[in-house]
Coordinates of C-alpha atoms in Angstrom, one line a residue:
M1 CA 33.7 18.9 26.0
K2 CA 32.3 19.7 29.5
V3 CA 28.7 19.3 28.2
A4 CA 29.5 15.9 26.7
R5 CA 31.0 14.8 30.0
I6 CA 27.7 15.7 31.7
I7 CA 25.2 14.5 29.1
A8 CA 26.8 11.2 28.1
P9 CA 26.2 9.3 31.4
F10 CA 22.6 10.5 31.6
S11 CA 21.8 9.6 28.0
L12 CA 23.4 6.1 28.4
S13 CA 21.5 5.7 31.7
A14 CA 18.2 6.6 30.0
V15 CA 18.8 4.1 27.2
L16 CA 19.6 1.4 29.7
F17 CA 16.4 2.2 31.6
V18 CA 14.3 1.9 28.4
L19 CA 16.1 -1.4 27.5
A20 CA 15.5 -2.7 31.0
Y21 CA 11.8 -1.9 30.8
L22 CA 11.5 -3.5 27.4
S23 CA 13.3 -6.6 28.4
S24 CA 11.2 -7.0 31.5
K25 CA 8.2 -7.5 29.3
D26 CA 9.7 -10.9 28.3
V27 CA 9.0 -13.5 30.9
G28 CA 12.1 -15.6 30.1
S29 CA 14.6 -12.7 30.5
G30 CA 15.5 -13.6 34.0
Y31 CA 17.8 -11.1 35.8
F32 CA 18.9 -9.3 32.6
P33 CA 16.5 -6.3 33.2
V34 CA 17.8 -6.0 36.8
M35 CA 21.4 -6.0 35.6
L36 CA 20.5 -3.3 33.0
M37 CA 18.7 -1.2 35.7
G38 CA 21.7 -1.5 38.0
I39 CA 24.1 -0.4 35.3
G40 CA 21.8 2.5 34.5
I41 CA 21.7 3.6 38.1
V42 CA 25.5 3.5 38.3
L43 CA 25.7 5.6 35.2
A44 CA 23.2 8.1 36.7
I45 CA 25.4 8.4 39.8
V46 CA 28.4 9.0 37.6
G47 CA 26.5 11.7 35.8
V48 CA 25.6 13.4 39.1
A49 CA 29.2 13.2 40.1
A50 CA 30.2 14.8 36.8
V51 CA 27.8 17.7 37.3
F52 CA 29.2 18.5 40.8
S53 CA 32.8 17.9 39.8
T54 CA 35.0 20.9 40.2
R55 CA 37.7 19.8 37.6

């Protein structure tokens, strides 16, 4: 269970980074790629916090 708690935020973050990149290719996507990138960064921060968590 500890491994899933560590890997899940990083994998979701990676998926969001890929989706942000792919949606940035579309000129009419507006701020959607920026929003996806922001959510991906937040999930990466959560993943780092889970790695260094002592519980």
